[in-house]
PDB file of C-alpha atoms in Angstrom:
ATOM      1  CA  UNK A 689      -3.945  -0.676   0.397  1.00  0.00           C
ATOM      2  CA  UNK A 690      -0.825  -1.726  -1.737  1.00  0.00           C
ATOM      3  CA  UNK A 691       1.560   0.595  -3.553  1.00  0.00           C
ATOM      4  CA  UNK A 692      -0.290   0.918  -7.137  1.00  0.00           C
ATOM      5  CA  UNK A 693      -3.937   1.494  -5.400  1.00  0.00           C
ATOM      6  CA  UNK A 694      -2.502   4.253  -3.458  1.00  0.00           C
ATOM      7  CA  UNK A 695      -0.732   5.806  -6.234  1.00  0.00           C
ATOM      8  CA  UNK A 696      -3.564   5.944  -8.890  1.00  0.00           C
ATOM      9  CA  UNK A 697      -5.494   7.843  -5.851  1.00  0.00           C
ATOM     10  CA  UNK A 698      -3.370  10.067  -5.493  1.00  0.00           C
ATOM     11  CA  UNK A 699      -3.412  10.701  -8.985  1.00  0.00           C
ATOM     12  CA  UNK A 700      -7.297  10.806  -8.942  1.00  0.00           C
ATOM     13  CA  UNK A 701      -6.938  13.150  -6.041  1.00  0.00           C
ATOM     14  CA  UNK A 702      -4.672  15.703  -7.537  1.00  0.00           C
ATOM     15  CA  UNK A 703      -6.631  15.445 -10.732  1.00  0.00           C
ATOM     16  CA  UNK A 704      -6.218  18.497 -13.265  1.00  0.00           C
ATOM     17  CA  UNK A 705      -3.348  19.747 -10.884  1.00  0.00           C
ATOM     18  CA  UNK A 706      -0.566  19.638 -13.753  1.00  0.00           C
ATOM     19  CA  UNK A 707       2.471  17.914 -12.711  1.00  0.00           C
ATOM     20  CA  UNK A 708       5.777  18.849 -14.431  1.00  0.00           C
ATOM     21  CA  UNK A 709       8.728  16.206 -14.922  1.00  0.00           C
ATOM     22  CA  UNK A 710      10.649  18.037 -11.772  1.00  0.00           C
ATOM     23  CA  UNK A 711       7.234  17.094  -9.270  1.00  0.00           C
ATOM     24  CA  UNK A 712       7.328  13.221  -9.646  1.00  0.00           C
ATOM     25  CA  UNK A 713       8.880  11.973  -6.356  1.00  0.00           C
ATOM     26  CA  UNK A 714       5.621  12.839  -4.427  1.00  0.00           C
ATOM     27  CA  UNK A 715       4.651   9.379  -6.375  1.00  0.00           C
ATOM     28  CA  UNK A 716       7.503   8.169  -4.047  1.00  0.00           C
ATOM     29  CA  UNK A 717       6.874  10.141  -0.698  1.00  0.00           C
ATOM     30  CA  UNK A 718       3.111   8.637  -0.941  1.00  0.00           C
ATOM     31  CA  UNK A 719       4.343   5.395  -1.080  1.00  0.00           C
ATOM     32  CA  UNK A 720       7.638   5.589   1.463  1.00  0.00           C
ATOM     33  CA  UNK A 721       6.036   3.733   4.239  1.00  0.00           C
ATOM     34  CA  UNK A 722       5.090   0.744   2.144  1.00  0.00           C
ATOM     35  CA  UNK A 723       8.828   0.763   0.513  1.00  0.00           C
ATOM     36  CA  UNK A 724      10.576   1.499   3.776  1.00  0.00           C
ATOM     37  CA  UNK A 725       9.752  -2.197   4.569  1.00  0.00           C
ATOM     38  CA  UNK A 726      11.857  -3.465   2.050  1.00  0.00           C
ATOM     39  CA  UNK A 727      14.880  -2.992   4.573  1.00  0.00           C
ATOM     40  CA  UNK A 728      15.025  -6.127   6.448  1.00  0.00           C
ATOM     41  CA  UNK A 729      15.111  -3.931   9.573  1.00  0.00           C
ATOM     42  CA  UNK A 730      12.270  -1.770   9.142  1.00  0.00           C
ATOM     43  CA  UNK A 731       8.632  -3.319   9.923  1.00  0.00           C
ATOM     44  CA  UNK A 732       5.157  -1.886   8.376  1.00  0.00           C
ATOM     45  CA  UNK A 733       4.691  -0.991  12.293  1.00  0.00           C
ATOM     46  CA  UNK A 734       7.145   1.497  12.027  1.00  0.00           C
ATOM     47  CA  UNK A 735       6.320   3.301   9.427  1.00  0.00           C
ATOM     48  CA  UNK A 736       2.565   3.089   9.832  1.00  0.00           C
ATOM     49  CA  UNK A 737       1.875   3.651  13.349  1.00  0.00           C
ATOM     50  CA  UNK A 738       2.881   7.258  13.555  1.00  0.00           C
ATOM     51  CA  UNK A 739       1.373  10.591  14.453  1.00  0.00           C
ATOM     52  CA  UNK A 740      -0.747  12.010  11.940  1.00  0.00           C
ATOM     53  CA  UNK A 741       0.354  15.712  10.747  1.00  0.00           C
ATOM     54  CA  UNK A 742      -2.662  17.629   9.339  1.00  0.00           C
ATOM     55  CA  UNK A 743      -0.048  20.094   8.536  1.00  0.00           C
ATOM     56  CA  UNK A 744       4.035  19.603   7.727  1.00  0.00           C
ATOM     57  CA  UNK A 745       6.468  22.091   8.476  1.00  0.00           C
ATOM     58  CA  UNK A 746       7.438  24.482   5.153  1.00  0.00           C
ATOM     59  CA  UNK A 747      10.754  23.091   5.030  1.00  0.00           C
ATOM     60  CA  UNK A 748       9.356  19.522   4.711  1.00  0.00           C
ATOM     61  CA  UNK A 749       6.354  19.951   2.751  1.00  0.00           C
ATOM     62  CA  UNK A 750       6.435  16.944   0.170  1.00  0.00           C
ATOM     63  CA  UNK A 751       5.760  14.955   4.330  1.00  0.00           C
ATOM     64  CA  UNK A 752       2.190  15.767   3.132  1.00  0.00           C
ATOM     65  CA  UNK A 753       1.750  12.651   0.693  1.00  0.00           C
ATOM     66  CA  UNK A 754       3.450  10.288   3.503  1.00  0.00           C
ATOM     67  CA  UNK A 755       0.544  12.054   5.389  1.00  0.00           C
ATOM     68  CA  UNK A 756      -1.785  10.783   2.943  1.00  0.00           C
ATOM     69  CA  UNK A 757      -0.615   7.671   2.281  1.00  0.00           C
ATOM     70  CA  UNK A 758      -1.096   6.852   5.591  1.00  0.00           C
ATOM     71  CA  UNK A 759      -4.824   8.865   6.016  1.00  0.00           C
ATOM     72  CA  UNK A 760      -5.882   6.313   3.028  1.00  0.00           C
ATOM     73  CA  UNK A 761      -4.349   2.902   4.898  1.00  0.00           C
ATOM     74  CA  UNK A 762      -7.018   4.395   8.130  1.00  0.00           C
ATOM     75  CA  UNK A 763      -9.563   4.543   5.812  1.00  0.00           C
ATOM     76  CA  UNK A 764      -9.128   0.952   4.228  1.00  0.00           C
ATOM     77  CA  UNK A 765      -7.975  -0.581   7.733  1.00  0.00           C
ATOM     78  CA  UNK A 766     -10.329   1.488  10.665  1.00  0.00           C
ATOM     79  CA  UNK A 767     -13.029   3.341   8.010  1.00  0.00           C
ATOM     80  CA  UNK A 768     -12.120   6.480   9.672  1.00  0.00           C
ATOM     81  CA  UNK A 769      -9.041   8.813   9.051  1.00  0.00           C
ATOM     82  CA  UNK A 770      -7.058   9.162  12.328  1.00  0.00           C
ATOM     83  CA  UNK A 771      -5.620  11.796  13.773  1.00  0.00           C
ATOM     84  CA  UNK A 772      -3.238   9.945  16.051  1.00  0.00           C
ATOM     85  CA  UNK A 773      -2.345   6.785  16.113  1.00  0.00           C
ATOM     86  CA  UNK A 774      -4.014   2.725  16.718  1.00  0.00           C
ATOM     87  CA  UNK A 775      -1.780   0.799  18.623  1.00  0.00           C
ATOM     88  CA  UNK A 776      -3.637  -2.313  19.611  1.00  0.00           C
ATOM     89  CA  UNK A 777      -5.444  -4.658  16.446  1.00  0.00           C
ATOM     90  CA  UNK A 778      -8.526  -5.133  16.259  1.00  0.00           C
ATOM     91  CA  UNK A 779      -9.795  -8.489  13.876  1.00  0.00           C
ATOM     92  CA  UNK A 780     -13.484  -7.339  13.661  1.00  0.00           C
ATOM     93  CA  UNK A 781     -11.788  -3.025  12.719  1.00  0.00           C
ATOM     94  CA  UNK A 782     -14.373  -1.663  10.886  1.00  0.00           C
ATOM     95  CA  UNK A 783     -12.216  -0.805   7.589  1.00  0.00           C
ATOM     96  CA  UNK A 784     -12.860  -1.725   3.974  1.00  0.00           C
ATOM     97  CA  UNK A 785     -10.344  -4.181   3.526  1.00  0.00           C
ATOM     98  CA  UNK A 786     -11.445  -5.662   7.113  1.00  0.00           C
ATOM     99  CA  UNK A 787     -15.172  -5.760   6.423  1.00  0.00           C
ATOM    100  CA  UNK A 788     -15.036  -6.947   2.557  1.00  0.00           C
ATOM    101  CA  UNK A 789     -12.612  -9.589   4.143  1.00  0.00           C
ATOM    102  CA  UNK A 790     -13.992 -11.256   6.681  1.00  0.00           C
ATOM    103  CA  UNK A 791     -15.485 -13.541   5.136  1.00  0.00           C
ATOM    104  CA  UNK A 792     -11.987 -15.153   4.178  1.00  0.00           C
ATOM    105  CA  UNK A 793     -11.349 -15.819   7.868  1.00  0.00           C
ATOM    106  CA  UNK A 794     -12.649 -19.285   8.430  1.00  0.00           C
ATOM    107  CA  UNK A 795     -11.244 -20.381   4.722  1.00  0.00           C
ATOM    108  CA  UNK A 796      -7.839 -19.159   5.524  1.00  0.00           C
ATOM    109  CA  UNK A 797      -8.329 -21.481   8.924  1.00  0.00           C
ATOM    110  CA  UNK A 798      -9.498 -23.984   7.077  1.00  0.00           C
ATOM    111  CA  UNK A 799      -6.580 -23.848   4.766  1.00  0.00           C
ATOM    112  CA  UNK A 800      -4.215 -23.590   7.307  1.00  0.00           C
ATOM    113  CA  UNK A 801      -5.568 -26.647   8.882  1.00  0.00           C
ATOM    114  CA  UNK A 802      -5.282 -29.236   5.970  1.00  0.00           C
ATOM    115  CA  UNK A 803      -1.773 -28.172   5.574  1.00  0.00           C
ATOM    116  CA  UNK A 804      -0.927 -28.664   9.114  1.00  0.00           C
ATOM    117  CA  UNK A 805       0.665 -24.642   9.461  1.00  0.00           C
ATOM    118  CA  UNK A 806      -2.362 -23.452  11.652  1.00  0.00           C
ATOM    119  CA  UNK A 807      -2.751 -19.747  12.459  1.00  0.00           C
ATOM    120  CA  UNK A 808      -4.814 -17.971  14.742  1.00  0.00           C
ATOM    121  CA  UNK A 809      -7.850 -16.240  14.427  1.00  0.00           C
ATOM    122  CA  UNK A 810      -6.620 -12.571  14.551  1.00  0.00           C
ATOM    123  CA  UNK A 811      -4.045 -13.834  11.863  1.00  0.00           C
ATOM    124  CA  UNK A 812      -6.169 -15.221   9.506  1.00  0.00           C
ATOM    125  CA  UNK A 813      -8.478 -11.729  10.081  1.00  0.00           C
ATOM    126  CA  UNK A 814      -4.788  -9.445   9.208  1.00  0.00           C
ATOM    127  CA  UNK A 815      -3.791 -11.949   6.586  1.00  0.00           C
ATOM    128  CA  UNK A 816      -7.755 -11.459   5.008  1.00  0.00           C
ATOM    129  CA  UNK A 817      -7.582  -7.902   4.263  1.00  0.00           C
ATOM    130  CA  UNK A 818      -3.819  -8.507   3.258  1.00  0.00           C
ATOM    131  CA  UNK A 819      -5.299 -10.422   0.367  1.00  0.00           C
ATOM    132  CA  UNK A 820      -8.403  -7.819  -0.250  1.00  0.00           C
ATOM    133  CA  UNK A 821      -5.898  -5.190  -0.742  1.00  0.00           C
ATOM    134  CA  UNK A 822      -3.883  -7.231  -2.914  1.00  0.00           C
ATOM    135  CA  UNK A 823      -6.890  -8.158  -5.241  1.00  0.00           C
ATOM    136  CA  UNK A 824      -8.115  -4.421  -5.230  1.00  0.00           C
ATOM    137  CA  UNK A 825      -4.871  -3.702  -7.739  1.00  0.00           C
ATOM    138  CA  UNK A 826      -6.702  -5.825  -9.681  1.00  0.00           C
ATOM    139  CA  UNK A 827     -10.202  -4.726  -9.577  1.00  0.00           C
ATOM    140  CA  UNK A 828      -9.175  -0.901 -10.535  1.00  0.00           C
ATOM    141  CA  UNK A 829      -6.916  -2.366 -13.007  1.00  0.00           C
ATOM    142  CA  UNK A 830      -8.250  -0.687 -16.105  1.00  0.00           C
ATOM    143  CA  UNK A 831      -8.007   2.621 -14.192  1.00  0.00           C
ATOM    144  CA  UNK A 832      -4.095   1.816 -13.414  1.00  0.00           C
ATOM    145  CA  UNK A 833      -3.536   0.976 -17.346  1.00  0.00           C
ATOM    146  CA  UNK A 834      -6.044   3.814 -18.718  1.00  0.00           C
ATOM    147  CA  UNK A 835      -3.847   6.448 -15.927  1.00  0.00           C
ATOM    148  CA  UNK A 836      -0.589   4.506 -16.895  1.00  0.00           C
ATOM    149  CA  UNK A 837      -0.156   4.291 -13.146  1.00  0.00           C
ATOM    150  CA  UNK A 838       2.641   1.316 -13.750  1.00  0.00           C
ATOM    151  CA  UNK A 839       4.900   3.671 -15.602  1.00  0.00           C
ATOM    152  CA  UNK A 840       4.395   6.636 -14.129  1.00  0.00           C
ATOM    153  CA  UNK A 841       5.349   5.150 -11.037  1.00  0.00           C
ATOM    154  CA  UNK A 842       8.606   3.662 -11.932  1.00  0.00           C
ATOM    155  CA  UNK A 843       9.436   6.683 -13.947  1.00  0.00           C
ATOM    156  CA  UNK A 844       9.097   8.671 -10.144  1.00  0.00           C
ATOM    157  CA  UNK A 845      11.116   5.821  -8.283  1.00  0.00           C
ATOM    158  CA  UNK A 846      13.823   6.373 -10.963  1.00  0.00           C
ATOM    159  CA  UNK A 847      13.756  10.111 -11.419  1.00  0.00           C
ATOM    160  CA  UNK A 848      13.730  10.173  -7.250  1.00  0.00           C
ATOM    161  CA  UNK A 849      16.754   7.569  -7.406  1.00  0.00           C
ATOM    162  CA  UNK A 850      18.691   9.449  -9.162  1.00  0.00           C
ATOM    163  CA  UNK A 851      17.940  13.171  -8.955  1.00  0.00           C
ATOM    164  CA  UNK A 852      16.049  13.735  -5.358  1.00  0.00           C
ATOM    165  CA  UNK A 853      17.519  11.409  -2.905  1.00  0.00           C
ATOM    166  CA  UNK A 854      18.915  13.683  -0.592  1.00  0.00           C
ATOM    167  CA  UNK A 855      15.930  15.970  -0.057  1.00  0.00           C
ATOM    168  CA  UNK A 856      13.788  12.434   0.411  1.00  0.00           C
ATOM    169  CA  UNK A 857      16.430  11.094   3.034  1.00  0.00           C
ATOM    170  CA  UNK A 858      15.985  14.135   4.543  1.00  0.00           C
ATOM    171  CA  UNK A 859      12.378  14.628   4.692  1.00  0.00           C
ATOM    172  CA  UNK A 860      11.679  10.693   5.516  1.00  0.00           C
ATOM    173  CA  UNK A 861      14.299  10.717   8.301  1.00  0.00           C
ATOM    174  CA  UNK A 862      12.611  13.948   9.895  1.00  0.00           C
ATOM    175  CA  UNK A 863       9.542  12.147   9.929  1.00  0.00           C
ATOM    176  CA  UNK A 864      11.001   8.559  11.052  1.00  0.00           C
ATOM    177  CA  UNK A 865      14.217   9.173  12.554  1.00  0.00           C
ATOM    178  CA  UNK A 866      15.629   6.315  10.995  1.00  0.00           C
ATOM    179  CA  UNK A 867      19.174   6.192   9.711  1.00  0.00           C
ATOM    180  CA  UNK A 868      20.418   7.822   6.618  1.00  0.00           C
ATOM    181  CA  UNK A 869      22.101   4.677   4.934  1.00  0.00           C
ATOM    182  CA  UNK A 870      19.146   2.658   5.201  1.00  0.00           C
ATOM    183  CA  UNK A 871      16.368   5.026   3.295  1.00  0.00           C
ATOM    184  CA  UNK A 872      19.062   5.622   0.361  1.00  0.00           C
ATOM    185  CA  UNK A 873      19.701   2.086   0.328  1.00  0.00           C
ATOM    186  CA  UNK A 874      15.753   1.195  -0.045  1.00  0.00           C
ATOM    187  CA  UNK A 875      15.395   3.932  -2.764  1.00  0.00           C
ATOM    188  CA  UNK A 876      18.202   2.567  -4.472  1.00  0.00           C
ATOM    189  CA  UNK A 877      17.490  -0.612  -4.304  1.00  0.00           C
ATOM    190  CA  UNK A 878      13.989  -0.004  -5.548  1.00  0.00           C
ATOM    191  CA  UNK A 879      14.636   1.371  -8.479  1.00  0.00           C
ATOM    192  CA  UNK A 880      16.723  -1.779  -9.438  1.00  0.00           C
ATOM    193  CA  UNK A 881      13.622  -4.201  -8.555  1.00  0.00           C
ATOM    194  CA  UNK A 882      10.450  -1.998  -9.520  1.00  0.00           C
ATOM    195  CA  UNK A 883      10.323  -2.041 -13.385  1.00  0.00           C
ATOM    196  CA  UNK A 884       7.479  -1.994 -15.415  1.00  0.00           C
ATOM    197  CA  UNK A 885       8.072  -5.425 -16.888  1.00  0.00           C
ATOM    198  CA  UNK A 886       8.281  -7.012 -13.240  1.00  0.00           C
ATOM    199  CA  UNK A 887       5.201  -4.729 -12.094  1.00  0.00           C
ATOM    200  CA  UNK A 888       2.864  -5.645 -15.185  1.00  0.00           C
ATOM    201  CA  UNK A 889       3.902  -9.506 -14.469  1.00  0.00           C
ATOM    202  CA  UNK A 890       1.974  -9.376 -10.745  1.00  0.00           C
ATOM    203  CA  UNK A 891      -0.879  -7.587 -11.969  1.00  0.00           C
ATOM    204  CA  UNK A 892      -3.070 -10.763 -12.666  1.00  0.00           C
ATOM    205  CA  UNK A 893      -4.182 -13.710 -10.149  1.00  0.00           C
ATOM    206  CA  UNK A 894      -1.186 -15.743 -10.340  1.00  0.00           C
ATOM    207  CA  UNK A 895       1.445 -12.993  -9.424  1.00  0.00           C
ATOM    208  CA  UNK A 896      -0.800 -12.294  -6.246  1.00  0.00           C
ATOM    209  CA  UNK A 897      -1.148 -15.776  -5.197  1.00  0.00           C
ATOM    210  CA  UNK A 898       2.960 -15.715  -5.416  1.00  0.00           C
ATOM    211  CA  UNK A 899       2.947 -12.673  -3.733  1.00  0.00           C
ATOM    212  CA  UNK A 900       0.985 -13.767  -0.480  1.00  0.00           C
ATOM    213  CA  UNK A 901       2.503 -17.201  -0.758  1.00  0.00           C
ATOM    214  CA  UNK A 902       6.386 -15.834  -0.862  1.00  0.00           C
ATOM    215  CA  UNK A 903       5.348 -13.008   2.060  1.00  0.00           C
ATOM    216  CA  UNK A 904       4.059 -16.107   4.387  1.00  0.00           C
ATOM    217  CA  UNK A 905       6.381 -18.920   3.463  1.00  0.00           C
ATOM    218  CA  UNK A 906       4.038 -21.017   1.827  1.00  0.00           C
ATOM    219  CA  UNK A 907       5.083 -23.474  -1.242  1.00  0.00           C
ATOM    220  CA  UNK A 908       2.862 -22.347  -4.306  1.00  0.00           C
ATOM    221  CA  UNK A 909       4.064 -25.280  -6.284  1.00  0.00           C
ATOM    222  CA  UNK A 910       1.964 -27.430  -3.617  1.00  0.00           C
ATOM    223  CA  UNK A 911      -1.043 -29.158  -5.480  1.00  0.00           C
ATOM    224  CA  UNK A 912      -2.707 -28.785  -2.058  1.00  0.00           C
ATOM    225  CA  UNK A 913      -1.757 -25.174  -1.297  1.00  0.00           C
ATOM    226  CA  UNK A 914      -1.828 -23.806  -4.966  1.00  0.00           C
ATOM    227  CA  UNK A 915      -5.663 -25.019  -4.761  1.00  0.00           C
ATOM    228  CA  UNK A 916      -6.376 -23.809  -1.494  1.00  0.00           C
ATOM    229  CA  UNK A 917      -4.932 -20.145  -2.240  1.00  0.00           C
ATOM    230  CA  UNK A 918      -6.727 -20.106  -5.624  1.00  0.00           C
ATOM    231  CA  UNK A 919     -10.030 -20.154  -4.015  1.00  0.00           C
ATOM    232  CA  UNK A 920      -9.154 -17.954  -1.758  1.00  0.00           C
ATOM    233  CA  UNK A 921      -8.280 -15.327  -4.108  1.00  0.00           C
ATOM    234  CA  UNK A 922     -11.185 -16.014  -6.205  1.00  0.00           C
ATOM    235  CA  UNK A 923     -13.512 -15.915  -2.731  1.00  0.00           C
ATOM    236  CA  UNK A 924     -11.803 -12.320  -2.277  1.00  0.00           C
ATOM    237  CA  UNK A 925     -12.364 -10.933  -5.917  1.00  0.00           C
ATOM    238  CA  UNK A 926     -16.208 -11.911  -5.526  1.00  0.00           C
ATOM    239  CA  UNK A 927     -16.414 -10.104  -1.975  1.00  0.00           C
ATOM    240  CA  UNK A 928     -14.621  -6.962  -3.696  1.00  0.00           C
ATOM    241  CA  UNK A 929     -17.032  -7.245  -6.987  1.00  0.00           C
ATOM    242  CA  UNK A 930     -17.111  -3.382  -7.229  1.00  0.00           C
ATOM    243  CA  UNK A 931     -14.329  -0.769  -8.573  1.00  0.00           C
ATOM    244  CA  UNK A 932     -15.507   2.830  -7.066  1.00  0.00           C
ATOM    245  CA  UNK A 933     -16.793   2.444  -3.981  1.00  0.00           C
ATOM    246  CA  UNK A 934     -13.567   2.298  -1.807  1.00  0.00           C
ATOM    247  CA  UNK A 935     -12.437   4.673  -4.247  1.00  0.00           C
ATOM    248  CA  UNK A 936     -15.507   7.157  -3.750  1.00  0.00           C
ATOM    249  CA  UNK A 937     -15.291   7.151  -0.353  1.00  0.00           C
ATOM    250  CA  UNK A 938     -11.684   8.188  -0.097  1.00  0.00           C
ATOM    251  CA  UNK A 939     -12.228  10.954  -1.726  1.00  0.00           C
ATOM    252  CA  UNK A 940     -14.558  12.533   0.131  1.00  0.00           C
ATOM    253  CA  UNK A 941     -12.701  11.420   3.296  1.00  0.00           C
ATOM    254  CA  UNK A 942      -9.738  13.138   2.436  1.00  0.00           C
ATOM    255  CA  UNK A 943     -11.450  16.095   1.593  1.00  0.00           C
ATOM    256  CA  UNK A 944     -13.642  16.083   4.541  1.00  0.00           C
ATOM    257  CA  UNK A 945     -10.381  15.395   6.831  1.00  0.00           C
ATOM    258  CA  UNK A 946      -8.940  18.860   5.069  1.00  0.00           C
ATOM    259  CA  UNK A 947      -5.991  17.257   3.101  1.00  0.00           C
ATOM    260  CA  UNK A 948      -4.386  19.407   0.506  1.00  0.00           C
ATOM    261  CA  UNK A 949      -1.394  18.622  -1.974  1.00  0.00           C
ATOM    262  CA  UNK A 950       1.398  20.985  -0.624  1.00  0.00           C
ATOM    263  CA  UNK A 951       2.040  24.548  -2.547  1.00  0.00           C
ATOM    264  CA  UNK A 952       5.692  23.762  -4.313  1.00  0.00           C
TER     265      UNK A 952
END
């Protein structure tokens, strides 16, 4: 799932637990392995395919929510939380965003085709639950504006930006090993891009279609492609034409798995 889905559930997770200005980053530790990618030389395969800790050490315990971020991306890309790690893909995996996108597979071909940029099959089944996750923002939106998920997300990139860096370099290089320069510099640079305004301007149809045209080098300003993508997207919001059940399911998984926030 993409950044805003995962941090309204963690917000739905923790629930009544009351938060105080000083506990915001573990918005941004739940969401480090998505923005770790923003570094040219960091790939979601990094951060993603790593060892699952059911528990951290005490002297890194806000590792718990990259822990969870990465239990909830099982859930939506396998259907089951797991404990180590998947190495080889699987097109038919047995995850939300998988199942509720298959469907997409022979239209993305089929797209790819008429524009002469074909893809294989296993690519059009990653690229399919790429664009399931990215219309599931959508689906929950009224829960992300009635949570104020937006701003309390920026507000926690910000706050991290400038008041926790070091002890989230720290933490996120004693879980990744990777250097020092390049996790401050995606923080930083983060909390330059990821305002509200830009944030509230890809929360409808037409930001998404940008989005997934920009990430694969496709011209959205195509007649042709602009079409094509369109009914894709709308294809994908009928196949995801529910709001709780992805939702309902991870939390019960999480709890079932044994996840807890850690004690501050």
């Amino acid at each position: 799932m993409l950044m805003l889905t995962h941090t309204y559930l963690l917000q739905r997770i923790l629930g009544e637990r009351v938060f105080n200005s000083n506990d915001l980053d573990a918005y941004v530790y739940n969401i480090v392995p998505d923005l770790l990618t923003i570094h040219p030389d960091i790939t979601s395969q990094q951060t993603h395919k790593i060892e699952r800790l059911m528990h951290v050490p005490e002297s890194y315990p806000k590792a718990a929510y990259i822990m969870f971020h990465l239990l909830i991306d099982d859930l939506s890309h396998y259907g089951s939380m797991c404990p180590g790690t998947v190495d080889e893909f699987n097109p038919d995996s047995q995850g939300y965003s998988y199942i509720r996108g298959k469907p997409l597979i022979h239209s993305l071909l089929s797209l790819h085709r008429s524009i002469n940029n074909e893809i294989s099959y296993n690519e059009a089944a990653y690229r399919s639950h790429l664009i399931i996750e990215m219309i599931y923002d959508l689906v929950i939106a009224d829960h992300i504006n009635v949570e104020k998920t937006i701003e309390i997300l920026v507000e926690a990139i910000n706050f991290t930006a400038n008041k926790k860096i070091d002890e989230l370099v720290s933490i996120t290089n004693w879980i990744y090993n990777f250097g020092e320069n390049e996790i401050r510099e995606v923080i930083e640079k983060s909390s330059r891009f990821l305002t509200i305004d830009r944030m509230q301007k890809i929360m409808n149809m037409e930001g998404r279609i940008r989005l997934y045209a920009d990430k694969f080098g496709l011209k959205s300003n195509d007649p042709l492609i602009a079409d094509g993508l369109r009914k894709l997207f709308l294809q994908a919001t009928d196949l995801v034409d529910d709001n709780e059940v992805f939702l309902t399911e991870a939390e019960k998984s999480i709890k079932k798995y044994g996840w807890l926030p850690p004690v501050m």
